[in-house]
Amino acid sequence: RTVTQRWVERPGSDPVVSAPTARSVSKDKSSTAHPHRAPSTEKSALHPQLISWKRLGCECLVLLLLISWILTLSALFASRFSECRIQNTPQNRGRHVNIHAWGGILQWQIGSNGILFVSRQRAPALNATFHIEWQGKEWFCLRDLASLKLVEVVPPPAAEAWMLRTKHYGCSTAVQLFALQGRSLFSKAIGGFINVRDLEHLRAHGDAQPWQPLHRETKGTRIFVEEIPTAMNEVAELERRLLELIAKIEGRRPEPSKNPPPRGSASPPATRTD
């Protein structure tokens, strides 16, 4: 509290200090309490609004876009990594398929030497690469539609051990039998899953030496089976090619006679047909 004093000089006397009046004290008090009264605009600046509706709307919009982006990615990965299960039903017999790995990025292909590999580029020759031929309720063979040969795993200790290749036409051995377990392809002869190595090679072993069959699913073993719609003319064309192949093989390897002539007996004379 400040008190102002006034000096009053009278003629012929010493200056006398007059006592402050109530009005002057209250006026001085109000002036000292509020030396600079702030305008109304400065008052609003000192106390801003707690909620900015414009900013809240922008944040809600960004949140909705983020949620939609996450849902889209979830749907995409769910479709890529869906369970690859094939049931042995009449409508699923003889399906034309392509096989993809690493979430559909890589596709199984067959080289000119018959060795299988994976590539980012789609095979340009045929719409489908393999034909599924069931051998019972669980196992099936994969036939290459280009060469009509079957895919098989080369067991060790051969030179091409652990590789996948196409060589024979008949599905008669365990090296040609596969099954879908979970999301991966299982080889009956090796007793393990088919694995993608270095984003290029298809092998029937794991990722660490010494090479051993892979008994658990990994990112490299998971596949995506793409079914190709097949028209009736394509099915008839495949059957025609298989029949021609059988006739060609039988023509090169004639069946022996069921009743060969007894040893020592004279053979019948040859007859001329011309």
mmCIF file of N, CA, C and O in Angstrom, residues 98-160:
data_model
loop_
_atom_site.group_PDB
_atom_site.id
_atom_site.type_symbol
_atom_site.label_atom_id
_atom_site.label_comp_id
_atom_site.label_asym_id
_atom_site.label_seq_id
_atom_site.Cartn_x
_atom_site.Cartn_y
_atom_site.Cartn_z
ATOM 1 N N ASN A 98 -1.081 -72.691 -60.755
ATOM 2 C CA ASN A 98 0.229 -72.081 -60.604
ATOM 3 C C ASN A 98 0.551 -72.041 -59.116
ATOM 4 O O ASN A 98 -0.348 -71.876 -58.285
ATOM 5 N N ILE A 99 1.815 -72.176 -58.793
ATOM 6 C CA ILE A 99 2.239 -72.189 -57.390
ATOM 7 C C ILE A 99 3.127 -70.981 -57.158
ATOM 8 O O ILE A 99 4.092 -70.751 -57.897
ATOM 9 N N HIS A 100 2.786 -70.195 -56.127
ATOM 10 C CA HIS A 100 3.526 -68.980 -55.790
ATOM 11 C C HIS A 100 4.138 -69.131 -54.404
ATOM 12 O O HIS A 100 3.632 -69.882 -53.560
ATOM 13 N N ALA A 101 5.198 -68.398 -54.180
ATOM 14 C CA ALA A 101 5.894 -68.395 -52.883
ATOM 15 C C ALA A 101 6.106 -66.957 -52.439
ATOM 16 O O ALA A 101 5.973 -66.017 -53.213
ATOM 17 N N TRP A 102 6.447 -66.809 -51.156
ATOM 18 C CA TRP A 102 6.714 -65.497 -50.550
ATOM 19 C C TRP A 102 5.531 -64.545 -50.778
ATOM 20 O O TRP A 102 5.695 -63.439 -51.281
ATOM 21 N N GLY A 103 4.344 -65.006 -50.412
ATOM 22 C CA GLY A 103 3.164 -64.157 -50.483
ATOM 23 C C GLY A 103 2.739 -63.807 -51.892
ATOM 24 O O GLY A 103 2.096 -62.783 -52.099
ATOM 25 N N GLY A 104 3.077 -64.650 -52.873
ATOM 26 C CA GLY A 104 2.684 -64.391 -54.250
ATOM 27 C C GLY A 104 3.688 -63.611 -55.056
ATOM 28 O O GLY A 104 3.447 -63.339 -56.237
ATOM 29 N N ILE A 105 4.811 -63.225 -54.454
ATOM 30 C CA ILE A 105 5.811 -62.454 -55.181
ATOM 31 C C ILE A 105 6.566 -63.327 -56.178
ATOM 32 O O ILE A 105 6.851 -62.915 -57.303
ATOM 33 N N LEU A 106 6.878 -64.564 -55.764
ATOM 34 C CA LEU A 106 7.655 -65.484 -56.599
ATOM 35 C C LEU A 106 6.752 -66.583 -57.132
ATOM 36 O O LEU A 106 5.783 -66.983 -56.486
ATOM 37 N N GLN A 107 7.070 -67.090 -58.313
ATOM 38 C CA GLN A 107 6.292 -68.152 -58.946
ATOM 39 C C GLN A 107 7.189 -69.338 -59.281
ATOM 40 O O GLN A 107 8.321 -69.174 -59.729
ATOM 41 N N TRP A 108 6.661 -70.546 -59.041
ATOM 42 C CA TRP A 108 7.389 -71.758 -59.414
ATOM 43 C C TRP A 108 7.464 -71.853 -60.935
ATOM 44 O O TRP A 108 6.454 -71.720 -61.626
ATOM 45 N N GLN A 109 8.671 -72.127 -61.434
ATOM 46 C CA GLN A 109 8.881 -72.303 -62.863
ATOM 47 C C GLN A 109 9.849 -73.451 -63.095
ATOM 48 O O GLN A 109 10.531 -73.904 -62.178
ATOM 49 N N ILE A 110 9.927 -73.883 -64.344
ATOM 50 C CA ILE A 110 10.755 -75.022 -64.721
ATOM 51 C C ILE A 110 11.739 -74.560 -65.785
ATOM 52 O O ILE A 110 11.352 -73.991 -66.809
ATOM 53 N N GLY A 111 13.027 -74.800 -65.538
ATOM 54 C CA GLY A 111 14.053 -74.414 -66.481
ATOM 55 C C GLY A 111 14.164 -75.374 -67.653
ATOM 56 O O GLY A 111 13.507 -76.426 -67.705
ATOM 57 N N SER A 112 15.006 -75.009 -68.606
ATOM 58 C CA SER A 112 15.198 -75.847 -69.782
ATOM 59 C C SER A 112 15.837 -77.191 -69.449
ATOM 60 O O SER A 112 15.662 -78.169 -70.177
ATOM 61 N N ASN A 113 16.569 -77.262 -68.339
ATOM 62 C CA ASN A 113 17.181 -78.514 -67.911
ATOM 63 C C ASN A 113 16.264 -79.349 -67.029
ATOM 64 O O ASN A 113 16.673 -80.402 -66.521
ATOM 65 N N GLY A 114 15.042 -78.899 -66.814
ATOM 66 C CA GLY A 114 14.086 -79.644 -66.005
ATOM 67 C C GLY A 114 14.139 -79.347 -64.522
ATOM 68 O O GLY A 114 13.352 -79.914 -63.758
ATOM 69 N N ILE A 115 15.043 -78.470 -64.077
ATOM 70 C CA ILE A 115 15.160 -78.120 -62.660
ATOM 71 C C ILE A 115 14.167 -77.016 -62.332
ATOM 72 O O ILE A 115 14.062 -76.028 -63.063
ATOM 73 N N LEU A 116 13.475 -77.150 -61.224
ATOM 74 C CA LEU A 116 12.505 -76.148 -60.796
ATOM 75 C C LEU A 116 13.198 -75.026 -60.043
ATOM 76 O O LEU A 116 14.152 -75.250 -59.293
ATOM 77 N N PHE A 117 12.689 -73.804 -60.224
ATOM 78 C CA PHE A 117 13.198 -72.630 -59.539
ATOM 79 C C PHE A 117 12.041 -71.657 -59.349
ATOM 80 O O PHE A 117 10.911 -71.920 -59.790
ATOM 81 N N VAL A 118 12.309 -70.536 -58.695
ATOM 82 C CA VAL A 118 11.298 -69.500 -58.505
ATOM 83 C C VAL A 118 11.790 -68.217 -59.159
ATOM 84 O O VAL A 118 12.993 -67.949 -59.215
ATOM 85 N N SER A 119 10.840 -67.424 -59.642
ATOM 86 C CA SER A 119 11.180 -66.175 -60.319
ATOM 87 C C SER A 119 10.061 -65.175 -60.094
ATOM 88 O O SER A 119 8.898 -65.546 -59.861
ATOM 89 N N ARG A 120 10.416 -63.895 -60.177
ATOM 90 C CA ARG A 120 9.418 -62.831 -60.060
ATOM 91 C C ARG A 120 8.581 -62.690 -61.321
ATOM 92 O O ARG A 120 7.477 -62.138 -61.278
ATOM 93 N N GLN A 121 9.089 -63.139 -62.444
ATOM 94 C CA GLN A 121 8.389 -63.008 -63.716
ATOM 95 C C GLN A 121 7.490 -64.210 -63.936
ATOM 96 O O GLN A 121 7.863 -65.350 -63.638
ATOM 97 N N ARG A 122 6.310 -63.940 -64.472
ATOM 98 C CA ARG A 122 5.362 -65.015 -64.755
ATOM 99 C C ARG A 122 5.788 -65.754 -66.020
ATOM 100 O O ARG A 122 6.251 -65.149 -66.980
ATOM 101 N N ALA A 123 5.635 -67.075 -65.981
ATOM 102 C CA ALA A 123 6.000 -67.880 -67.137
ATOM 103 C C ALA A 123 5.118 -67.522 -68.330
ATOM 104 O O ALA A 123 3.890 -67.594 -68.243
ATOM 105 N N PRO A 124 5.699 -67.116 -69.461
ATOM 106 C CA PRO A 124 4.885 -66.638 -70.578
ATOM 107 C C PRO A 124 4.319 -67.744 -71.451
ATOM 108 O O PRO A 124 3.449 -67.490 -72.274
ATOM 109 N N ALA A 125 4.817 -68.987 -71.306
ATOM 110 C CA ALA A 125 4.430 -70.026 -72.255
ATOM 111 C C ALA A 125 2.980 -70.458 -72.069
ATOM 112 O O ALA A 125 2.184 -70.443 -73.014
ATOM 113 N N LEU A 126 2.602 -70.826 -70.853
ATOM 114 C CA LEU A 126 1.277 -71.360 -70.581
ATOM 115 C C LEU A 126 0.604 -70.544 -69.489
ATOM 116 O O LEU A 126 1.259 -69.922 -68.663
ATOM 117 N N ASN A 127 -0.729 -70.574 -69.528
ATOM 118 C CA ASN A 127 -1.480 -69.880 -68.489
ATOM 119 C C ASN A 127 -1.299 -70.563 -67.143
ATOM 120 O O ASN A 127 -1.162 -69.910 -66.114
ATOM 121 N N ALA A 128 -1.301 -71.877 -67.147
ATOM 122 C CA ALA A 128 -1.055 -72.671 -65.948
ATOM 123 C C ALA A 128 0.241 -73.461 -66.123
ATOM 124 O O ALA A 128 0.665 -73.741 -67.237
ATOM 125 N N THR A 129 0.857 -73.816 -65.007
ATOM 126 C CA THR A 129 2.143 -74.504 -65.044
ATOM 127 C C THR A 129 2.021 -75.984 -64.717
ATOM 128 O O THR A 129 2.679 -76.810 -65.342
ATOM 129 N N PHE A 130 1.136 -76.335 -63.761
ATOM 130 C CA PHE A 130 1.066 -77.711 -63.284
ATOM 131 C C PHE A 130 -0.362 -78.240 -63.377
ATOM 132 O O PHE A 130 -1.334 -77.483 -63.399
ATOM 133 N N HIS A 131 -0.443 -79.564 -63.403
ATOM 134 C CA HIS A 131 -1.712 -80.276 -63.382
ATOM 135 C C HIS A 131 -1.687 -81.218 -62.188
ATOM 136 O O HIS A 131 -0.784 -82.038 -62.056
ATOM 137 N N ILE A 132 -2.658 -81.084 -61.289
ATOM 138 C CA ILE A 132 -2.707 -81.895 -60.068
ATOM 139 C C ILE A 132 -3.387 -83.218 -60.379
ATOM 140 O O ILE A 132 -4.494 -83.253 -60.904
ATOM 141 N N GLU A 133 -2.705 -84.317 -60.031
ATOM 142 C CA GLU A 133 -3.243 -85.664 -60.229
ATOM 143 C C GLU A 133 -3.229 -86.380 -58.886
ATOM 144 O O GLU A 133 -2.167 -86.681 -58.346
ATOM 145 N N TRP A 134 -4.421 -86.625 -58.361
ATOM 146 C CA TRP A 134 -4.535 -87.192 -57.018
ATOM 147 C C TRP A 134 -4.194 -88.672 -57.024
ATOM 148 O O TRP A 134 -4.554 -89.412 -57.938
ATOM 149 N N GLN A 135 -3.495 -89.087 -55.965
ATOM 150 C CA GLN A 135 -3.145 -90.489 -55.732
ATOM 151 C C GLN A 135 -3.648 -90.874 -54.346
ATOM 152 O O GLN A 135 -2.877 -91.013 -53.405
ATOM 153 N N GLY A 136 -4.950 -91.006 -54.208
ATOM 154 C CA GLY A 136 -5.544 -91.268 -52.903
ATOM 155 C C GLY A 136 -6.150 -90.001 -52.323
ATOM 156 O O GLY A 136 -6.430 -89.022 -53.027
ATOM 157 N N LYS A 137 -6.341 -89.997 -51.009
ATOM 158 C CA LYS A 137 -7.001 -88.890 -50.343
ATOM 159 C C LYS A 137 -6.058 -87.783 -49.898
ATOM 160 O O LYS A 137 -6.501 -86.681 -49.623
ATOM 161 N N GLU A 138 -4.771 -88.065 -49.788
ATOM 162 C CA GLU A 138 -3.840 -87.084 -49.246
ATOM 163 C C GLU A 138 -2.750 -86.692 -50.217
ATOM 164 O O GLU A 138 -2.401 -85.518 -50.317
ATOM 165 N N TRP A 139 -2.214 -87.646 -50.964
ATOM 166 C CA TRP A 139 -1.039 -87.396 -51.806
ATOM 167 C C TRP A 139 -1.451 -87.144 -53.242
ATOM 168 O O TRP A 139 -2.485 -87.634 -53.712
ATOM 169 N N PHE A 140 -0.641 -86.398 -53.936
ATOM 170 C CA PHE A 140 -0.901 -86.091 -55.347
ATOM 171 C C PHE A 140 0.422 -85.882 -56.065
ATOM 172 O O PHE A 140 1.485 -85.688 -55.445
ATOM 173 N N CYS A 141 0.355 -85.914 -57.389
ATOM 174 C CA CYS A 141 1.507 -85.645 -58.254
ATOM 175 C C CYS A 141 1.289 -84.324 -58.972
ATOM 176 O O CYS A 141 0.145 -83.902 -59.207
ATOM 177 N N LEU A 142 2.386 -83.680 -59.334
ATOM 178 C CA LEU A 142 2.361 -82.430 -60.094
ATOM 179 C C LEU A 142 2.947 -82.700 -61.475
ATOM 180 O O LEU A 142 4.119 -83.059 -61.592
ATOM 181 N N ARG A 143 2.132 -82.547 -62.509
ATOM 182 C CA ARG A 143 2.577 -82.767 -63.877
ATOM 183 C C ARG A 143 2.826 -81.435 -64.564
ATOM 184 O O ARG A 143 1.966 -80.543 -64.549
ATOM 185 N N ASP A 144 3.986 -81.310 -65.156
ATOM 186 C CA ASP A 144 4.315 -80.117 -65.928
ATOM 187 C C ASP A 144 3.519 -80.133 -67.227
ATOM 188 O O ASP A 144 3.602 -81.083 -68.009
ATOM 189 N N LEU A 145 2.731 -79.101 -67.457
ATOM 190 C CA LEU A 145 1.876 -79.071 -68.635
ATOM 191 C C LEU A 145 2.667 -78.888 -69.930
ATOM 192 O O LEU A 145 2.175 -79.239 -70.997
ATOM 193 N N ALA A 146 3.850 -78.331 -69.850
ATOM 194 C CA ALA A 146 4.632 -78.117 -71.063
ATOM 195 C C ALA A 146 5.260 -79.415 -71.568
ATOM 196 O O ALA A 146 5.180 -79.748 -72.753
ATOM 197 N N SER A 147 5.881 -80.171 -70.678
ATOM 198 C CA SER A 147 6.575 -81.399 -71.077
ATOM 199 C C SER A 147 5.815 -82.664 -70.719
ATOM 200 O O SER A 147 6.237 -83.761 -71.120
ATOM 201 N N LEU A 148 4.733 -82.554 -69.957
ATOM 202 C CA LEU A 148 3.931 -83.681 -69.467
ATOM 203 C C LEU A 148 4.715 -84.584 -68.516
ATOM 204 O O LEU A 148 4.272 -85.687 -68.210
ATOM 205 N N LYS A 149 5.853 -84.124 -68.019
ATOM 206 C CA LYS A 149 6.623 -84.892 -67.053
ATOM 207 C C LYS A 149 6.198 -84.519 -65.643
ATOM 208 O O LYS A 149 5.659 -83.434 -65.405
ATOM 209 N N LEU A 150 6.491 -85.415 -64.702
ATOM 210 C CA LEU A 150 6.098 -85.216 -63.316
ATOM 211 C C LEU A 150 7.229 -84.605 -62.506
ATOM 212 O O LEU A 150 8.409 -84.888 -62.745
ATOM 213 N N VAL A 151 6.844 -83.767 -61.529
ATOM 214 C CA VAL A 151 7.811 -83.168 -60.626
ATOM 215 C C VAL A 151 8.202 -84.201 -59.579
ATOM 216 O O VAL A 151 7.353 -84.888 -59.012
ATOM 217 N N GLU A 152 9.496 -84.305 -59.327
ATOM 218 C CA GLU A 152 9.991 -85.240 -58.325
ATOM 219 C C GLU A 152 11.145 -84.610 -57.553
ATOM 220 O O GLU A 152 11.829 -83.711 -58.043
ATOM 221 N N VAL A 153 11.344 -85.095 -56.330
ATOM 222 C CA VAL A 153 12.449 -84.657 -55.478
ATOM 223 C C VAL A 153 13.596 -85.641 -55.639
ATOM 224 O O VAL A 153 13.396 -86.856 -55.570
ATOM 225 N N VAL A 154 14.795 -85.109 -55.853
ATOM 226 C CA VAL A 154 15.972 -85.965 -55.998
ATOM 227 C C VAL A 154 16.523 -86.260 -54.606
ATOM 228 O O VAL A 154 16.994 -85.350 -53.916
ATOM 229 N N PRO A 155 16.482 -87.507 -54.169
ATOM 230 C CA PRO A 155 17.004 -87.817 -52.830
ATOM 231 C C PRO A 155 18.525 -87.873 -52.833
ATOM 232 O O PRO A 155 19.150 -88.146 -53.853
ATOM 233 N N PRO A 156 19.160 -87.617 -51.683
ATOM 234 C CA PRO A 156 20.608 -87.764 -51.591
ATOM 235 C C PRO A 156 20.985 -89.246 -51.648
ATOM 236 O O PRO A 156 20.152 -90.109 -51.360
ATOM 237 N N PRO A 157 22.211 -89.588 -52.071
ATOM 238 C CA PRO A 157 23.370 -88.709 -52.337
ATOM 239 C C PRO A 157 23.599 -88.450 -53.812
ATOM 240 O O PRO A 157 24.760 -88.418 -54.253
ATOM 241 N N ALA A 158 22.566 -88.266 -54.592
ATOM 242 C CA ALA A 158 22.738 -88.021 -56.020
ATOM 243 C C ALA A 158 23.367 -86.653 -56.252
ATOM 244 O O ALA A 158 23.453 -85.814 -55.352
ATOM 245 N N ALA A 159 23.813 -86.424 -57.503
ATOM 246 C CA ALA A 159 24.463 -85.145 -57.831
ATOM 247 C C ALA A 159 23.484 -83.988 -57.702
ATOM 248 O O ALA A 159 23.875 -82.875 -57.339
ATOM 249 N N GLU A 160 22.213 -84.227 -57.990
ATOM 250 C CA GLU A 160 21.182 -83.186 -57.907
ATOM 251 C C GLU A 160 20.343 -83.367 -56.646
ATOM 252 O O GLU A 160 19.150 -83.082 -56.644
#
